[in-house]
Amino acid sequence: MRAIVLLAHSGHLDKSGTVHALGLGWTTSPTPTAQHVLIVFVEVQWSELGTSFPIRAELVDSDGNQVAHTEENVINARRHPVHPAGAPVTIPFIATIPPLKLSSGERYQWRVSIAGEMHEDWLAGFTVTAGDT
């Protein structure tokens, strides 16, 4: 299993499984942060199709302390008729994050865990700047 984690100012997942996002890939934010979305593309192997996986993200500061988290959700690994047999399938997931009051000058990371598994590259980080003036 692999995952790509991105931040966007806004976004949604449509019924066909396509992610629509604005302001994708930001890396700095004033405090408090604006509402934003965490986008995760999970690639599952053919052998994992038909399985459901719990997914959760936690926001940690530069010391590794948890400061926020998403509710646990579930992604369902399903095959669509267009996928060739044996090919991996990518499943998109989006979590809407409310505004957060964070410390200016601090670096934060959203770290994603899937089925209790977390990898060092399943994250999206950002630095907090001074608040809006």
PDB file of C-alpha atoms in Angstrom:
ATOM      1  CA  MET A   1       0.000   0.000   0.000  1.00  0.00           C
ATOM      2  CA  ARG A   2       1.168   3.510  -0.812  1.00  0.00           C
ATOM      3  CA  ALA A   3      -0.265   6.932  -0.025  1.00  0.00           C
ATOM      4  CA  ILE A   4       0.205  10.480  -1.298  1.00  0.00           C
ATOM      5  CA  VAL A   5      -0.861  13.213   1.133  1.00  0.00           C
ATOM      6  CA  LEU A   6      -1.614  16.773  -0.004  1.00  0.00           C
ATOM      7  CA  LEU A   7      -3.040  19.958   1.495  1.00  0.00           C
ATOM      8  CA  ALA A   8      -5.482  22.225  -0.340  1.00  0.00           C
ATOM      9  CA  HIS A   9      -7.448  25.324   0.585  1.00  0.00           C
ATOM     10  CA  SER A  10     -10.663  23.617  -0.497  1.00  0.00           C
ATOM     11  CA  GLY A  11     -11.790  20.510  -2.261  1.00  0.00           C
ATOM     12  CA  HIS A  12     -14.349  17.799  -2.618  1.00  0.00           C
ATOM     13  CA  LEU A  13     -14.684  14.273  -3.909  1.00  0.00           C
ATOM     14  CA  ASP A  14     -17.398  13.769  -6.507  1.00  0.00           C
ATOM     15  CA  LYS A  15     -19.544  10.665  -7.013  1.00  0.00           C
ATOM     16  CA  SER A  16     -17.230   9.318  -9.711  1.00  0.00           C
ATOM     17  CA  GLY A  17     -14.252   9.407  -7.325  1.00  0.00           C
ATOM     18  CA  THR A  18     -12.583  12.476  -8.828  1.00  0.00           C
ATOM     19  CA  VAL A  19     -10.977  14.993  -6.460  1.00  0.00           C
ATOM     20  CA  HIS A  20     -11.599  18.674  -7.240  1.00  0.00           C
ATOM     21  CA  ALA A  21      -9.244  20.983  -5.319  1.00  0.00           C
ATOM     22  CA  LEU A  22      -8.259  24.657  -5.138  1.00  0.00           C
ATOM     23  CA  GLY A  23      -5.078  26.012  -3.617  1.00  0.00           C
ATOM     24  CA  LEU A  24      -3.348  22.640  -3.763  1.00  0.00           C
ATOM     25  CA  GLY A  25       0.084  22.180  -2.206  1.00  0.00           C
ATOM     26  CA  TRP A  26       0.310  25.106   0.209  1.00  0.00           C
ATOM     27  CA  THR A  27       3.153  24.997   2.756  1.00  0.00           C
ATOM     28  CA  THR A  28       2.602  28.106   4.913  1.00  0.00           C
ATOM     29  CA  SER A  29      -0.436  29.395   6.770  1.00  0.00           C
ATOM     30  CA  PRO A  30      -1.241  32.242   9.131  1.00  0.00           C
ATOM     31  CA  THR A  31      -2.752  31.422  12.504  1.00  0.00           C
ATOM     32  CA  PRO A  32      -5.479  30.613  12.982  1.00  0.00           C
ATOM     33  CA  THR A  33      -5.447  28.473   9.866  1.00  0.00           C
ATOM     34  CA  ALA A  34      -8.375  28.740   7.517  1.00  0.00           C
ATOM     35  CA  GLN A  35     -10.580  25.707   7.009  1.00  0.00           C
ATOM     36  CA  HIS A  36      -8.693  23.434   4.612  1.00  0.00           C
ATOM     37  CA  VAL A  37      -8.712  19.884   3.274  1.00  0.00           C
ATOM     38  CA  LEU A  38      -6.373  16.974   3.627  1.00  0.00           C
ATOM     39  CA  ILE A  39      -6.332  14.893   0.438  1.00  0.00           C
ATOM     40  CA  VAL A  40      -5.016  11.345   0.467  1.00  0.00           C
ATOM     41  CA  PHE A  41      -4.596   9.097  -2.556  1.00  0.00           C
ATOM     42  CA  VAL A  42      -4.252   5.500  -1.381  1.00  0.00           C
ATOM     43  CA  GLU A  43      -2.919   2.933  -3.812  1.00  0.00           C
ATOM     44  CA  VAL A  44      -3.922  -0.620  -2.943  1.00  0.00           C
ATOM     45  CA  GLN A  45      -2.748  -3.810  -4.547  1.00  0.00           C
ATOM     46  CA  TRP A  46      -5.065  -6.058  -6.520  1.00  0.00           C
ATOM     47  CA  SER A  47      -4.990  -8.628  -3.697  1.00  0.00           C
ATOM     48  CA  GLU A  48      -6.384  -5.998  -1.269  1.00  0.00           C
ATOM     49  CA  LEU A  49      -9.524  -5.261  -3.304  1.00  0.00           C
ATOM     50  CA  GLY A  50     -12.746  -6.003  -1.458  1.00  0.00           C
ATOM     51  CA  THR A  51     -11.180  -4.860   1.817  1.00  0.00           C
ATOM     52  CA  SER A  52     -12.064  -1.857   3.983  1.00  0.00           C
ATOM     53  CA  PHE A  53      -9.284   0.089   5.665  1.00  0.00           C
ATOM     54  CA  PRO A  54      -9.613   2.515   8.585  1.00  0.00           C
ATOM     55  CA  ILE A  55      -7.904   5.833   7.845  1.00  0.00           C
ATOM     56  CA  ARG A  56      -7.043   8.621  10.274  1.00  0.00           C
ATOM     57  CA  ALA A  57      -4.717  11.632  10.349  1.00  0.00           C
ATOM     58  CA  GLU A  58      -3.103  13.450  13.221  1.00  0.00           C
ATOM     59  CA  LEU A  59      -1.512  16.879  13.251  1.00  0.00           C
ATOM     60  CA  VAL A  60       1.765  16.957  15.168  1.00  0.00           C
ATOM     61  CA  ASP A  61       4.106  19.800  16.044  1.00  0.00           C
ATOM     62  CA  SER A  62       7.890  19.781  15.518  1.00  0.00           C
ATOM     63  CA  ASP A  63       8.343  17.915  18.825  1.00  0.00           C
ATOM     64  CA  GLY A  64       5.975  15.149  17.687  1.00  0.00           C
ATOM     65  CA  ASN A  65       3.147  16.194  20.036  1.00  0.00           C
ATOM     66  CA  GLN A  66      -0.364  15.633  18.689  1.00  0.00           C
ATOM     67  CA  VAL A  67      -2.319  18.900  18.467  1.00  0.00           C
ATOM     68  CA  ALA A  68      -5.320  17.791  16.369  1.00  0.00           C
ATOM     69  CA  HIS A  69      -6.685  14.745  14.585  1.00  0.00           C
ATOM     70  CA  THR A  70      -9.373  13.663  12.169  1.00  0.00           C
ATOM     71  CA  GLU A  71     -12.141  11.261  13.039  1.00  0.00           C
ATOM     72  CA  GLU A  72     -11.449   7.708  11.984  1.00  0.00           C
ATOM     73  CA  ASN A  73     -13.009   6.994   8.601  1.00  0.00           C
ATOM     74  CA  VAL A  74     -13.030   3.980   6.311  1.00  0.00           C
ATOM     75  CA  ILE A  75     -11.886   3.628   2.721  1.00  0.00           C
ATOM     76  CA  ASN A  76     -13.212   0.768   0.642  1.00  0.00           C
ATOM     77  CA  ALA A  77     -10.909  -0.834  -1.892  1.00  0.00           C
ATOM     78  CA  ARG A  78     -13.174  -1.652  -4.826  1.00  0.00           C
ATOM     79  CA  ARG A  79     -12.404  -2.612  -8.374  1.00  0.00           C
ATOM     80  CA  HIS A  80     -14.070  -0.690 -11.169  1.00  0.00           C
ATOM     81  CA  PRO A  81     -14.718  -2.403 -14.519  1.00  0.00           C
ATOM     82  CA  VAL A  82     -12.062  -0.266 -16.242  1.00  0.00           C
ATOM     83  CA  HIS A  83      -9.205  -1.533 -14.045  1.00  0.00           C
ATOM     84  CA  PRO A  84      -7.220  -4.337 -15.678  1.00  0.00           C
ATOM     85  CA  ALA A  85      -6.864  -7.492 -13.608  1.00  0.00           C
ATOM     86  CA  GLY A  86      -3.807  -7.391 -11.374  1.00  0.00           C
ATOM     87  CA  ALA A  87      -3.347  -3.602 -11.552  1.00  0.00           C
ATOM     88  CA  PRO A  88      -3.182  -1.513  -8.368  1.00  0.00           C
ATOM     89  CA  VAL A  89      -6.183   0.752  -7.694  1.00  0.00           C
ATOM     90  CA  THR A  90      -5.982   4.320  -6.357  1.00  0.00           C
ATOM     91  CA  ILE A  91      -8.643   5.370  -3.847  1.00  0.00           C
ATOM     92  CA  PRO A  92      -9.040   9.087  -3.040  1.00  0.00           C
ATOM     93  CA  PHE A  93      -9.961  10.318   0.444  1.00  0.00           C
ATOM     94  CA  ILE A  94     -10.665  13.864   1.689  1.00  0.00           C
ATOM     95  CA  ALA A  95     -10.974  15.205   5.240  1.00  0.00           C
ATOM     96  CA  THR A  96     -12.157  18.771   5.906  1.00  0.00           C
ATOM     97  CA  ILE A  97     -10.108  20.414   8.662  1.00  0.00           C
ATOM     98  CA  PRO A  98     -11.654  23.271  10.664  1.00  0.00           C
ATOM     99  CA  PRO A  99      -9.678  26.446  11.481  1.00  0.00           C
ATOM    100  CA  LEU A 100      -6.908  25.761  13.998  1.00  0.00           C
ATOM    101  CA  LYS A 101      -5.146  28.180  16.324  1.00  0.00           C
ATOM    102  CA  LEU A 102      -1.505  27.145  16.079  1.00  0.00           C
ATOM    103  CA  SER A 103       1.786  28.661  17.229  1.00  0.00           C
ATOM    104  CA  SER A 104       3.421  31.140  14.855  1.00  0.00           C
ATOM    105  CA  GLY A 105       6.880  30.110  13.658  1.00  0.00           C
ATOM    106  CA  GLU A 106       6.166  26.425  14.322  1.00  0.00           C
ATOM    107  CA  ARG A 107       6.302  23.581  11.790  1.00  0.00           C
ATOM    108  CA  TYR A 108       3.417  21.073  11.734  1.00  0.00           C
ATOM    109  CA  GLN A 109       2.728  17.835   9.881  1.00  0.00           C
ATOM    110  CA  TRP A 110      -0.457  15.964   9.070  1.00  0.00           C
ATOM    111  CA  ARG A 111       0.515  12.279   9.402  1.00  0.00           C
ATOM    112  CA  VAL A 112      -1.792   9.651   7.960  1.00  0.00           C
ATOM    113  CA  SER A 113      -2.306   6.116   9.244  1.00  0.00           C
ATOM    114  CA  ILE A 114      -4.133   3.455   7.256  1.00  0.00           C
ATOM    115  CA  ALA A 115      -5.198   0.204   8.930  1.00  0.00           C
ATOM    116  CA  GLY A 116      -2.962   1.173  11.866  1.00  0.00           C
ATOM    117  CA  GLU A 117       0.072   1.508   9.591  1.00  0.00           C
ATOM    118  CA  MET A 118       1.984   4.786   9.260  1.00  0.00           C
ATOM    119  CA  HIS A 119       4.923   5.526   6.966  1.00  0.00           C
ATOM    120  CA  GLU A 120       7.336   8.438   7.164  1.00  0.00           C
ATOM    121  CA  ASP A 121       6.301   9.715   3.720  1.00  0.00           C
ATOM    122  CA  TRP A 122       2.538   9.598   4.421  1.00  0.00           C
ATOM    123  CA  LEU A 123       2.503  13.222   5.543  1.00  0.00           C
ATOM    124  CA  ALA A 124       2.001  16.834   4.511  1.00  0.00           C
ATOM    125  CA  GLY A 125       3.799  19.575   6.418  1.00  0.00           C
ATOM    126  CA  PHE A 126       3.441  23.323   6.734  1.00  0.00           C
ATOM    127  CA  THR A 127       4.880  26.274   8.668  1.00  0.00           C
ATOM    128  CA  VAL A 128       2.695  28.720  10.579  1.00  0.00           C
ATOM    129  CA  THR A 129       3.330  32.416  10.017  1.00  0.00           C
ATOM    130  CA  ALA A 130       2.099  35.401  12.017  1.00  0.00           C
ATOM    131  CA  GLY A 131      -1.687  35.831  12.114  1.00  0.00           C
ATOM    132  CA  ASP A 132      -3.678  37.967   9.700  1.00  0.00           C
ATOM    133  CA  THR A 133      -3.158  41.677  10.167  1.00  0.00           C
TER     134      THR A 133
END
